[in-house]
PDB file of C-alpha atoms and ligand atoms in Angstrom:
ATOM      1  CA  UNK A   1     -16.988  24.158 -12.138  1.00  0.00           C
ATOM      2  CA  UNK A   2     -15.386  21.008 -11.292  1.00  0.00           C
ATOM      3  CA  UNK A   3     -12.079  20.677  -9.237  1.00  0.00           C
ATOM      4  CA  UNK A   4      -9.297  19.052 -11.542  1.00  0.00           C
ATOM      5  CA  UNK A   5      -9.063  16.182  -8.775  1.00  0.00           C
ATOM      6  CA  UNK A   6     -12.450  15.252  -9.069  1.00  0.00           C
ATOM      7  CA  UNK A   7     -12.125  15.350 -13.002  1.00  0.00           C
ATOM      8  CA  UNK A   8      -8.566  13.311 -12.468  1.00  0.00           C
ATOM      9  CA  UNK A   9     -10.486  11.099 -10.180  1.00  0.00           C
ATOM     10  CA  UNK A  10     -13.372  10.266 -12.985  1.00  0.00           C
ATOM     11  CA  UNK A  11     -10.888   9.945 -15.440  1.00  0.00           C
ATOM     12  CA  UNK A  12      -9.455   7.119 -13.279  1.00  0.00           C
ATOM     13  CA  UNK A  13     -12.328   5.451 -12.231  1.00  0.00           C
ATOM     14  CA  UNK A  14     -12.973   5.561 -15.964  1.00  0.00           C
ATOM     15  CA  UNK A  15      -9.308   3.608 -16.779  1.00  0.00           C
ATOM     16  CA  UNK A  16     -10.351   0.941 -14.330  1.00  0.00           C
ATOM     17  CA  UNK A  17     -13.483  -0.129 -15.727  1.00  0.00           C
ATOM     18  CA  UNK A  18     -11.724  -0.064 -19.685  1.00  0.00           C
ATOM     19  CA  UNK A  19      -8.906  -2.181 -17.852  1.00  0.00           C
ATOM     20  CA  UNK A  20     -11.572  -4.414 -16.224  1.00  0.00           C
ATOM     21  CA  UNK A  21     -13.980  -4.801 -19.453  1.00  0.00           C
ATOM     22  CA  UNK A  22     -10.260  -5.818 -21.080  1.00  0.00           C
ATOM     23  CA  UNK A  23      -9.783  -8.448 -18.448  1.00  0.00           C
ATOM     24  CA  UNK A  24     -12.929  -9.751 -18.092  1.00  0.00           C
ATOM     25  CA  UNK A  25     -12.877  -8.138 -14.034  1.00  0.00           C
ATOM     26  CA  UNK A  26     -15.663  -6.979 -11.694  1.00  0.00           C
ATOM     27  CA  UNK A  27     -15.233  -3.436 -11.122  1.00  0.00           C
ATOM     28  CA  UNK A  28     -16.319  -4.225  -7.656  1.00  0.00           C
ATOM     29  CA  UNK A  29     -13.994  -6.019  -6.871  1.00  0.00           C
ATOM     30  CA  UNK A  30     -10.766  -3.617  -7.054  1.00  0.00           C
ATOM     31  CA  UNK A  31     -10.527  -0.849  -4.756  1.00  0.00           C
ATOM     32  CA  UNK A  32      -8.513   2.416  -5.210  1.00  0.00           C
ATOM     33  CA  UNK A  33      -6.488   3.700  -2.523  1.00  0.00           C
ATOM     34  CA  UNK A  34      -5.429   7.339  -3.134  1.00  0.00           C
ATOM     35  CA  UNK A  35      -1.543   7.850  -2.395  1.00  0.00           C
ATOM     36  CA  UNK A  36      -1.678  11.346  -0.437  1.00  0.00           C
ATOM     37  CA  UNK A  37       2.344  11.370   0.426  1.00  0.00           C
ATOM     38  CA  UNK A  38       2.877  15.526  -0.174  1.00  0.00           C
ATOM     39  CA  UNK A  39      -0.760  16.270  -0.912  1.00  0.00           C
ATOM     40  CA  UNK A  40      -2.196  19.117   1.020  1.00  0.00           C
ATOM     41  CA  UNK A  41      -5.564  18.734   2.746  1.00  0.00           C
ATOM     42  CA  UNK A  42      -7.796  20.645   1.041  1.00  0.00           C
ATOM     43  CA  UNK A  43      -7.200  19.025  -2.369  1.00  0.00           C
ATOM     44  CA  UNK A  44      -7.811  15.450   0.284  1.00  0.00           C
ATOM     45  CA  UNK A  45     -11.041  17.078   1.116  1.00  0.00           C
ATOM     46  CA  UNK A  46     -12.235  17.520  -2.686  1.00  0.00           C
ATOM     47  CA  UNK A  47     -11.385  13.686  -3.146  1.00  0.00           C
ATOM     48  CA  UNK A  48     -13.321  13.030   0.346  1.00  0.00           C
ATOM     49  CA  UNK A  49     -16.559  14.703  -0.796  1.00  0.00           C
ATOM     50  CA  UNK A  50     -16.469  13.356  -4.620  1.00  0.00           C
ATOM     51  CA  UNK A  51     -17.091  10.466  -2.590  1.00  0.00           C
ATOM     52  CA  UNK A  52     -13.364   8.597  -1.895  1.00  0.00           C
ATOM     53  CA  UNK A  53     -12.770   6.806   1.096  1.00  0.00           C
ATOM     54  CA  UNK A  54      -9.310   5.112   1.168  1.00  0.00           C
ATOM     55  CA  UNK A  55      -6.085   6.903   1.966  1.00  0.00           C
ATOM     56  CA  UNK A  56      -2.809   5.589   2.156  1.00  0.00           C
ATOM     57  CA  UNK A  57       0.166   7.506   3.637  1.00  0.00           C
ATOM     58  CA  UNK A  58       3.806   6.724   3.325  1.00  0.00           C
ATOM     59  CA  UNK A  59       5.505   8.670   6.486  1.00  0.00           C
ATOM     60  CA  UNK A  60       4.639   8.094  10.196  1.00  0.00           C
ATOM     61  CA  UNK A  61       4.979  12.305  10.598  1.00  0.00           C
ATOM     62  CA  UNK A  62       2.891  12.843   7.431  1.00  0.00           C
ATOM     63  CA  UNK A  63       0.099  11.107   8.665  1.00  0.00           C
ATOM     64  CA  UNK A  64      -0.440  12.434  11.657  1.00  0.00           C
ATOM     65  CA  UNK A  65      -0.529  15.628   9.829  1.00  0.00           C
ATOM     66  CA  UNK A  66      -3.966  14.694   8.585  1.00  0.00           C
ATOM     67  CA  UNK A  67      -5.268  14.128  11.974  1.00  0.00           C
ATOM     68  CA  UNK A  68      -7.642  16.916  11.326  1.00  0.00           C
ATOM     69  CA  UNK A  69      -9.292  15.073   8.152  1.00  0.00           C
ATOM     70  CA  UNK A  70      -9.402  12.554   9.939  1.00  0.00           C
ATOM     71  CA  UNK A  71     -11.255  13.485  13.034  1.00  0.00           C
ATOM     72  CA  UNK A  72     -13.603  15.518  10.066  1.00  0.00           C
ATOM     73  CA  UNK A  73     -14.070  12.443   8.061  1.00  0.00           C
ATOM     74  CA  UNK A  74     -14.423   9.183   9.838  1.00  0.00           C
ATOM     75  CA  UNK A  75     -15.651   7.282   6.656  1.00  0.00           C
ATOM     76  CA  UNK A  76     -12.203   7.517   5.654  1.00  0.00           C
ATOM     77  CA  UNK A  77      -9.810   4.651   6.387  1.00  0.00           C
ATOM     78  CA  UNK A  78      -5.721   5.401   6.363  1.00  0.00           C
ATOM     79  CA  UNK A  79      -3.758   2.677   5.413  1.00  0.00           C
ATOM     80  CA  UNK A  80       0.090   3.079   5.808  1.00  0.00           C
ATOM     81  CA  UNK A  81       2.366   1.990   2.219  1.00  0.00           C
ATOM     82  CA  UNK A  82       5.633   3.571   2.888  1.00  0.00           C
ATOM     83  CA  UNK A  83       8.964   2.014   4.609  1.00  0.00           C
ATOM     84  CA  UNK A  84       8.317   1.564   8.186  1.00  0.00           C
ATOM     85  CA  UNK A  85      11.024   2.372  11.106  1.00  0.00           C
ATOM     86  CA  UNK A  86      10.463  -0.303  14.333  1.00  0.00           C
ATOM     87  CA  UNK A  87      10.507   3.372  15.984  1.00  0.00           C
ATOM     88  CA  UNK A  88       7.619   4.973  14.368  1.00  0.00           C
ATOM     89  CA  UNK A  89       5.323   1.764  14.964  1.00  0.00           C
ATOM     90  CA  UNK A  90       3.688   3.260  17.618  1.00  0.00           C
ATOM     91  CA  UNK A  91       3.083   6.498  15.868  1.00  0.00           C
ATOM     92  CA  UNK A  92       1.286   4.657  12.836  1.00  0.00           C
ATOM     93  CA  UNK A  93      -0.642   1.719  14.591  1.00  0.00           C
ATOM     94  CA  UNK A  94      -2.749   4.266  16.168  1.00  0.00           C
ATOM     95  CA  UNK A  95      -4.096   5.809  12.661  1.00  0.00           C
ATOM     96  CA  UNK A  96      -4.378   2.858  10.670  1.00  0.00           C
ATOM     97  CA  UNK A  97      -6.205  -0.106   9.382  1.00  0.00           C
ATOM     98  CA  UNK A  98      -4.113  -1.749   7.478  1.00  0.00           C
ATOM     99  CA  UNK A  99      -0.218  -1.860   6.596  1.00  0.00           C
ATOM    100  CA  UNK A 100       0.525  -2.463   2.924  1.00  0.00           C
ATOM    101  CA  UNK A 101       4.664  -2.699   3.705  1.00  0.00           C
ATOM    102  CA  UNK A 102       5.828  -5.243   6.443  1.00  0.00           C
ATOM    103  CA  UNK A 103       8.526  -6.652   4.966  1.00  0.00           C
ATOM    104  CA  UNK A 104      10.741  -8.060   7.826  1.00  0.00           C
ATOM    105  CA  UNK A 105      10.298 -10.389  10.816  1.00  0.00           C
ATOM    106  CA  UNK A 106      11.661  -7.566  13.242  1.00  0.00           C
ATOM    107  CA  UNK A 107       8.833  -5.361  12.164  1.00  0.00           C
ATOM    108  CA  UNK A 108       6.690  -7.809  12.509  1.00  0.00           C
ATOM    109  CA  UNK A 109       7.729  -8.823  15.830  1.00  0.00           C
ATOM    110  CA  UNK A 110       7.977  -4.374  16.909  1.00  0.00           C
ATOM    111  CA  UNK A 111       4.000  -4.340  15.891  1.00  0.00           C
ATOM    112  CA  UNK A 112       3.084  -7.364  17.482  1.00  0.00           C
ATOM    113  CA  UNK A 113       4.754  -5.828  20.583  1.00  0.00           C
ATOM    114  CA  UNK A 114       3.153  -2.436  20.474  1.00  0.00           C
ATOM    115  CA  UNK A 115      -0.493  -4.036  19.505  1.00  0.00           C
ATOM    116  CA  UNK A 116      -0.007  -6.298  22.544  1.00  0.00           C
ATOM    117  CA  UNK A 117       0.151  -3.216  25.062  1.00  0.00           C
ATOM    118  CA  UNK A 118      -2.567  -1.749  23.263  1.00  0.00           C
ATOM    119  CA  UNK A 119      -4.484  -4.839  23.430  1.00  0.00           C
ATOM    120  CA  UNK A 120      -5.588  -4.612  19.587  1.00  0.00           C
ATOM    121  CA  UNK A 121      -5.511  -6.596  16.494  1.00  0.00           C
ATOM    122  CA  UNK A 122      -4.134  -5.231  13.344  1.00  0.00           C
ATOM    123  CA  UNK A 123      -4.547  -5.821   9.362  1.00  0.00           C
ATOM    124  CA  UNK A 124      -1.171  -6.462   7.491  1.00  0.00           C
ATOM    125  CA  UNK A 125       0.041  -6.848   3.538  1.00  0.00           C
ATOM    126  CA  UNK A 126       3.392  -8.171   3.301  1.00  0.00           C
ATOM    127  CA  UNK A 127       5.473  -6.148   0.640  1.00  0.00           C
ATOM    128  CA  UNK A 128       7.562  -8.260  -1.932  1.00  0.00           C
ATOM    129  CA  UNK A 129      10.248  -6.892  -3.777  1.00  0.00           C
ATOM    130  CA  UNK A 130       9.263  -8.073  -7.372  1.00  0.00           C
ATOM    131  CA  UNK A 131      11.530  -6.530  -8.951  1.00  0.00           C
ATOM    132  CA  UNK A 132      14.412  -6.836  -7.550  1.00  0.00           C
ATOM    133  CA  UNK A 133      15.760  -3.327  -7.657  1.00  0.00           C
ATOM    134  CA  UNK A 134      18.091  -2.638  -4.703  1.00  0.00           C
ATOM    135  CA  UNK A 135      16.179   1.008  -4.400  1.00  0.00           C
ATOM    136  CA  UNK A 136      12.862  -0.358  -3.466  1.00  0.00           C
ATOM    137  CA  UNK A 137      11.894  -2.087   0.226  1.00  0.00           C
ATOM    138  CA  UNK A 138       9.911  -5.316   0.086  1.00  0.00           C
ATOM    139  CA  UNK A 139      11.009  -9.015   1.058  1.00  0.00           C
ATOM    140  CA  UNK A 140      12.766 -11.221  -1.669  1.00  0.00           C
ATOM    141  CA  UNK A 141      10.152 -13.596  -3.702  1.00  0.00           C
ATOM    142  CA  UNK A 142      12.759 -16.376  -2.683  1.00  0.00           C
ATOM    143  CA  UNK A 143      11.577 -15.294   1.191  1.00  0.00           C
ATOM    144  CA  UNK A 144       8.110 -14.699   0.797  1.00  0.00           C
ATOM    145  CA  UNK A 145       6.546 -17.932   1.684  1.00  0.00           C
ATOM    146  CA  UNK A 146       9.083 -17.779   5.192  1.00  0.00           C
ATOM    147  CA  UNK A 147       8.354 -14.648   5.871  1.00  0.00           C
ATOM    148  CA  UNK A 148       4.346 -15.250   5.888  1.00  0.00           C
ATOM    149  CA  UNK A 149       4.960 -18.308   7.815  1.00  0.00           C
ATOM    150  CA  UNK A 150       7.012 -16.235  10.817  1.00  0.00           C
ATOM    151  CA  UNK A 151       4.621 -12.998  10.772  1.00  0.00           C
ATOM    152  CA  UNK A 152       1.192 -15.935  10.961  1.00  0.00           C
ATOM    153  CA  UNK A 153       3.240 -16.263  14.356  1.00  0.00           C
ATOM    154  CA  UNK A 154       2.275 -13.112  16.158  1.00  0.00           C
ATOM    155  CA  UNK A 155      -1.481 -13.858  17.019  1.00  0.00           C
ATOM    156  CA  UNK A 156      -1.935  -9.971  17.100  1.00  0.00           C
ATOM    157  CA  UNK A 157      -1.489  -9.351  13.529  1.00  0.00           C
ATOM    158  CA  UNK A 158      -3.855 -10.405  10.600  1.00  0.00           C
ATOM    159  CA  UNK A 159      -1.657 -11.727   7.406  1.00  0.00           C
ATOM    160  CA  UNK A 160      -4.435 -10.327   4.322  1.00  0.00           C
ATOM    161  CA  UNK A 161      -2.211  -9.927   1.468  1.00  0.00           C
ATOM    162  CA  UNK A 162       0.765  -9.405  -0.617  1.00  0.00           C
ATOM    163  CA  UNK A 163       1.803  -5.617  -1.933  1.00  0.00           C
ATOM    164  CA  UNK A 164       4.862  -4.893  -4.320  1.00  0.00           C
ATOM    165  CA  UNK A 165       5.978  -2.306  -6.330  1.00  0.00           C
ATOM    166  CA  UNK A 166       6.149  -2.701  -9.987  1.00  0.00           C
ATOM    167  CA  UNK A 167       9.510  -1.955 -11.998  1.00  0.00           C
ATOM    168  CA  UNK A 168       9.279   1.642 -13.204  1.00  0.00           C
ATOM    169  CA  UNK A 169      10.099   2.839 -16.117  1.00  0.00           C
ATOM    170  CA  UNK A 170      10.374  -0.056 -17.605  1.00  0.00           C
ATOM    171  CA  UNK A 171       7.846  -1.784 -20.509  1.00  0.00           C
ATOM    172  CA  UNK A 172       4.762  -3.187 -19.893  1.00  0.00           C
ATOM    173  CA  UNK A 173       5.963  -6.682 -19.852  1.00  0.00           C
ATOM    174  CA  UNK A 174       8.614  -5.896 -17.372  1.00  0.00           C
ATOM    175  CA  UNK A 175       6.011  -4.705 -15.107  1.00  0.00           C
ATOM    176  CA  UNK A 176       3.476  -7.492 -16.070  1.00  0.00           C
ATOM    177  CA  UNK A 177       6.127  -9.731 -14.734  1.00  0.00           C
ATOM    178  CA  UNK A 178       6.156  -8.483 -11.570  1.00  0.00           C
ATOM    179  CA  UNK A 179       2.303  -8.208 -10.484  1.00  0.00           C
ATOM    180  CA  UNK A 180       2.579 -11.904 -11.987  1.00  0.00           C
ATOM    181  CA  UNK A 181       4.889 -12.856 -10.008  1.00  0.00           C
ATOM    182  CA  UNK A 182       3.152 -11.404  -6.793  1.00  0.00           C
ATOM    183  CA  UNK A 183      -0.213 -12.944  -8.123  1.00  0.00           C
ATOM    184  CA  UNK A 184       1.920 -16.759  -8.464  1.00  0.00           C
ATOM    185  CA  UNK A 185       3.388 -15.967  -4.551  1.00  0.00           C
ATOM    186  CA  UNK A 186       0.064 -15.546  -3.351  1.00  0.00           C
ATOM    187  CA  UNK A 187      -1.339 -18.754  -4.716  1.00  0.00           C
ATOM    188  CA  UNK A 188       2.051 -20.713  -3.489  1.00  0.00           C
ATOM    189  CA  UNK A 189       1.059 -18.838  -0.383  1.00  0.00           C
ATOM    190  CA  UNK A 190      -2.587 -19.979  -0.778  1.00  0.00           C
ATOM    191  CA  UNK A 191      -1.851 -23.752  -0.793  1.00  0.00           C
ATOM    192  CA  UNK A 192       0.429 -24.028   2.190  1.00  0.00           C
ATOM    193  CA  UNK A 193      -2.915 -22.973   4.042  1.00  0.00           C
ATOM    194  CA  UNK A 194      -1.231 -21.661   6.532  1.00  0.00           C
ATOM    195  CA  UNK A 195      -3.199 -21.086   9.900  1.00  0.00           C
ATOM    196  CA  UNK A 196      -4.504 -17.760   9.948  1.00  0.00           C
ATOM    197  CA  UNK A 197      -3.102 -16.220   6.750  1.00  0.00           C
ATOM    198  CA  UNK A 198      -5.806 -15.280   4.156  1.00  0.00           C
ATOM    199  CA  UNK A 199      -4.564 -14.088   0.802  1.00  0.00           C
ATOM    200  CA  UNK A 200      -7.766 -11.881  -0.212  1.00  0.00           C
ATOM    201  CA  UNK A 201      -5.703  -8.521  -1.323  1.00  0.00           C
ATOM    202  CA  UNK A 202      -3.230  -7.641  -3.661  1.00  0.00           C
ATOM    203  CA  UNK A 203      -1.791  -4.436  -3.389  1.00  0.00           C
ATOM    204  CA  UNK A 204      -0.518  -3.798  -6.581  1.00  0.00           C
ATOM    205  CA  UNK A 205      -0.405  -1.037  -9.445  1.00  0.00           C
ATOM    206  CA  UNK A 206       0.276   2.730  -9.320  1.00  0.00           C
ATOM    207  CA  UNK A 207      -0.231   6.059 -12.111  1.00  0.00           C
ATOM    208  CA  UNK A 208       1.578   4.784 -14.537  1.00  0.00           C
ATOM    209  CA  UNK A 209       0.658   0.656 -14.498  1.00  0.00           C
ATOM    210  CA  UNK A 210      -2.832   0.031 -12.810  1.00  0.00           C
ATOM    211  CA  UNK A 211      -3.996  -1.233 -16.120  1.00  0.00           C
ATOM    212  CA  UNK A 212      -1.628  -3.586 -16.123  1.00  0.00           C
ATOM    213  CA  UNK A 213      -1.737  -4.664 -12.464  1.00  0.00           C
ATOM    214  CA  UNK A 214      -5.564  -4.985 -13.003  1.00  0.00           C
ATOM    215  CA  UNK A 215      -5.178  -7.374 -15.530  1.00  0.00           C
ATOM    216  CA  UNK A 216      -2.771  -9.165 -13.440  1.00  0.00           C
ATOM    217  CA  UNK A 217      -5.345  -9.574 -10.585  1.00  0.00           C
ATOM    218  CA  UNK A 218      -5.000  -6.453  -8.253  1.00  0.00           C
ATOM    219  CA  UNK A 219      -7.731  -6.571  -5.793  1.00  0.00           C
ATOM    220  CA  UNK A 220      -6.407  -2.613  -4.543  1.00  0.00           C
ATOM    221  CA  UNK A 221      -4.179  -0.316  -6.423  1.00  0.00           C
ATOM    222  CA  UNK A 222      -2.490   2.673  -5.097  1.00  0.00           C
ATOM    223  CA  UNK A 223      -2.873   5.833  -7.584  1.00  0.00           C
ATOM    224  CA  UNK A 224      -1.750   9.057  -6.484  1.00  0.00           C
ATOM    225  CA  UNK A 225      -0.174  11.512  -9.015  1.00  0.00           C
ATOM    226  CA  UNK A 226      -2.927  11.209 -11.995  1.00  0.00           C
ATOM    227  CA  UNK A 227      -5.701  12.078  -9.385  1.00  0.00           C
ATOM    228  CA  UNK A 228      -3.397  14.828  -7.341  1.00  0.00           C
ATOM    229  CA  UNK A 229      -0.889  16.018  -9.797  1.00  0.00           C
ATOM    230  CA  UNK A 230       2.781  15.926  -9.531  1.00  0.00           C
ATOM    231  CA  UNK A 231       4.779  15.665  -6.326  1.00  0.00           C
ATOM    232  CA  UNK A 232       7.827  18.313  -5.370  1.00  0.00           C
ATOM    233  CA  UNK A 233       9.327  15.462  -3.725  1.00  0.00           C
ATOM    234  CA  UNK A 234      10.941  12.540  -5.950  1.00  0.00           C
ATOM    235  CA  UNK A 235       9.896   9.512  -4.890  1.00  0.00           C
ATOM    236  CA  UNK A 236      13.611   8.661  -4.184  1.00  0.00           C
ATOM    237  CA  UNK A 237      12.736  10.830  -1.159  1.00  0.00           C
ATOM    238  CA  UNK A 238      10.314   8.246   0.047  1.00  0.00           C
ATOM    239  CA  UNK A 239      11.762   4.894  -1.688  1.00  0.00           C
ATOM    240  CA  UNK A 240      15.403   4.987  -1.909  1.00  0.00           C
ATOM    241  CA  UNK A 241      18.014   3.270   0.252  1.00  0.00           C
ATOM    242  CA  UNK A 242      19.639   6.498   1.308  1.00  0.00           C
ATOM    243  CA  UNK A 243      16.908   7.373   2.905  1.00  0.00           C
ATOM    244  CA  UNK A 244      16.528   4.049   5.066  1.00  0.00           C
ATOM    245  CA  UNK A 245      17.264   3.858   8.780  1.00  0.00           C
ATOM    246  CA  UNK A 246      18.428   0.172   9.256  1.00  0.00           C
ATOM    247  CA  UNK A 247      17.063  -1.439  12.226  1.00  0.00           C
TER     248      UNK A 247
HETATM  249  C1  LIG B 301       3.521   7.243  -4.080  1.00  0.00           C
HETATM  250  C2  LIG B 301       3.133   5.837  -4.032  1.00  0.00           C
HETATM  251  C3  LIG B 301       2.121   5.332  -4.870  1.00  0.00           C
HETATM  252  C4  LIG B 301       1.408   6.179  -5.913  1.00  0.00           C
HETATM  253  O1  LIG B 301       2.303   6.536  -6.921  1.00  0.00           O
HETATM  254  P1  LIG B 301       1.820   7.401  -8.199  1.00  0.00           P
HETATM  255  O2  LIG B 301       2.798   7.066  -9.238  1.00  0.00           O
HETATM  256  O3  LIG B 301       1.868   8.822  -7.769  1.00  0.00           O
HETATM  257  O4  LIG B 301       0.451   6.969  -8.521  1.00  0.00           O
HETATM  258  C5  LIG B 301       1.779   3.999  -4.733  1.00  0.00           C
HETATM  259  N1  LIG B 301       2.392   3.195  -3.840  1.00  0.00           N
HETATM  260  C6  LIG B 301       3.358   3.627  -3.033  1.00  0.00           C
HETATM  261  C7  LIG B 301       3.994   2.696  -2.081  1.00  0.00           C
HETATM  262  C8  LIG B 301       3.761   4.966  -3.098  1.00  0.00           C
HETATM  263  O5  LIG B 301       4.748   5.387  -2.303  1.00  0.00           O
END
């Protein structure tokens, strides 16, 4: 019998092609990372062997709880998508390939230091707040442009995107507007050509709106409670303001 996440998982590989035919997309050309925040290992491991290889974490600690997969399954690639403390830098640069959420100059400048010791390169989104709800992390739209410019600076990190968060619970068009907004940043961002910067991925769509996002131009969307189920933890836990340590 099959595993309910490998059924979820169909069912959502099935929703991106319908959104794709609607769109006139190329399947191939949107990947899906699987949000594992809360999700225990063995329902990682059913998603691992039905064939996924993309994981995205959103908490330093959390992730190197998976070590284990990890050293089990080195087809995988983690990507990190949550708030990032200057002080857990260290703890994340050394499981990932890519970082969905830099959305300040000082983090910027705390990677670039760490990557320098290490003498490594590293593959960064920066996260725009889209729509403009004081809860979520992500720089302004207003900033965007500024903030690529400063982060092109550090010669150890690789500018490949844009990532936001979509208004929740809100309509469609609310949440249209903000993957269309991302999708006008990065072309703004495309024709400054800006050494070094390359605008290939847009992070951008979650459960309840990678239809939309897809039609919007997502190039990777970040799905995690219709393949895994529901979370104990609200994603206030991981999201909201109260839980941010300024720095
Ligand atoms: C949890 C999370 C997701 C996935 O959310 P679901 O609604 O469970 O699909 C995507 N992106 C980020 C940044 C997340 O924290």
């Amino acid at each position: 019998m099959k595993h309910l996440v490998e059924e979820n998982l169909q069912a959502v590989r099935q929703q991106m092609a319908l959104a794709c035919q609607a769109s006139g997309r190329n399947i191939e050309d949107i990947k899906l990372l699987l949000a594992t925040k809360t999700v225990p290992l063995e329902k990682l491991q059913i998603a691992i062997q039905a064939g996924e290889v993309l994981f995205g974490e959103n908490k330093a600690q959390e992730l190197r709880d998976k070590f284990p997969l990890m050293e089990q399954s080195k087809q995988v690639e983690w990507h990190f998508i949550g708030h990032l403390q200057t002080n857990k830098v260290k703890d994340v640069v050394k499981y990932v390939t890519l970082i969905h959420s830099v959305d300040r100059l000082k983090l910027g400048q705390a990677l670039h230091n760490q990557l320098l010791k290490e003498n490594k390169t590293l593959d960064i989104l920066v996260q725009i707040n889209t729509s403009y709800e004081e809860s979520k992390f992500g720089a302004s739209p207003e900033t965007a442009v500024e903030l690529v410019e400063q982060l092109s600076q550090f010669e150890t990190l690789n500018v490949k995107g844009l990532m936001t968060i979509g208004k929740l619970n809100a309509t469609n068009e609310e949440t249209r507007h903000c993957f269309r907004l991302l999708n006008q940043i990065r072309t703004q961002i495309k024709e400054k050509n800006i050494l070094r910067v390359e605008m290939d991925i847009l992070s951008m769509g979650m459960s309840g709106d990678f239809q939309v996002a897809i039609e919007e131009g997502a190039t990777m969307i970040r799905v995690g409670t219709s393949v895994f189920g529901q979370r104990y933890l609200p994603d206030e836990y991981y999201w909201n303001e109260n839980t941010r340590i300024d720095d």
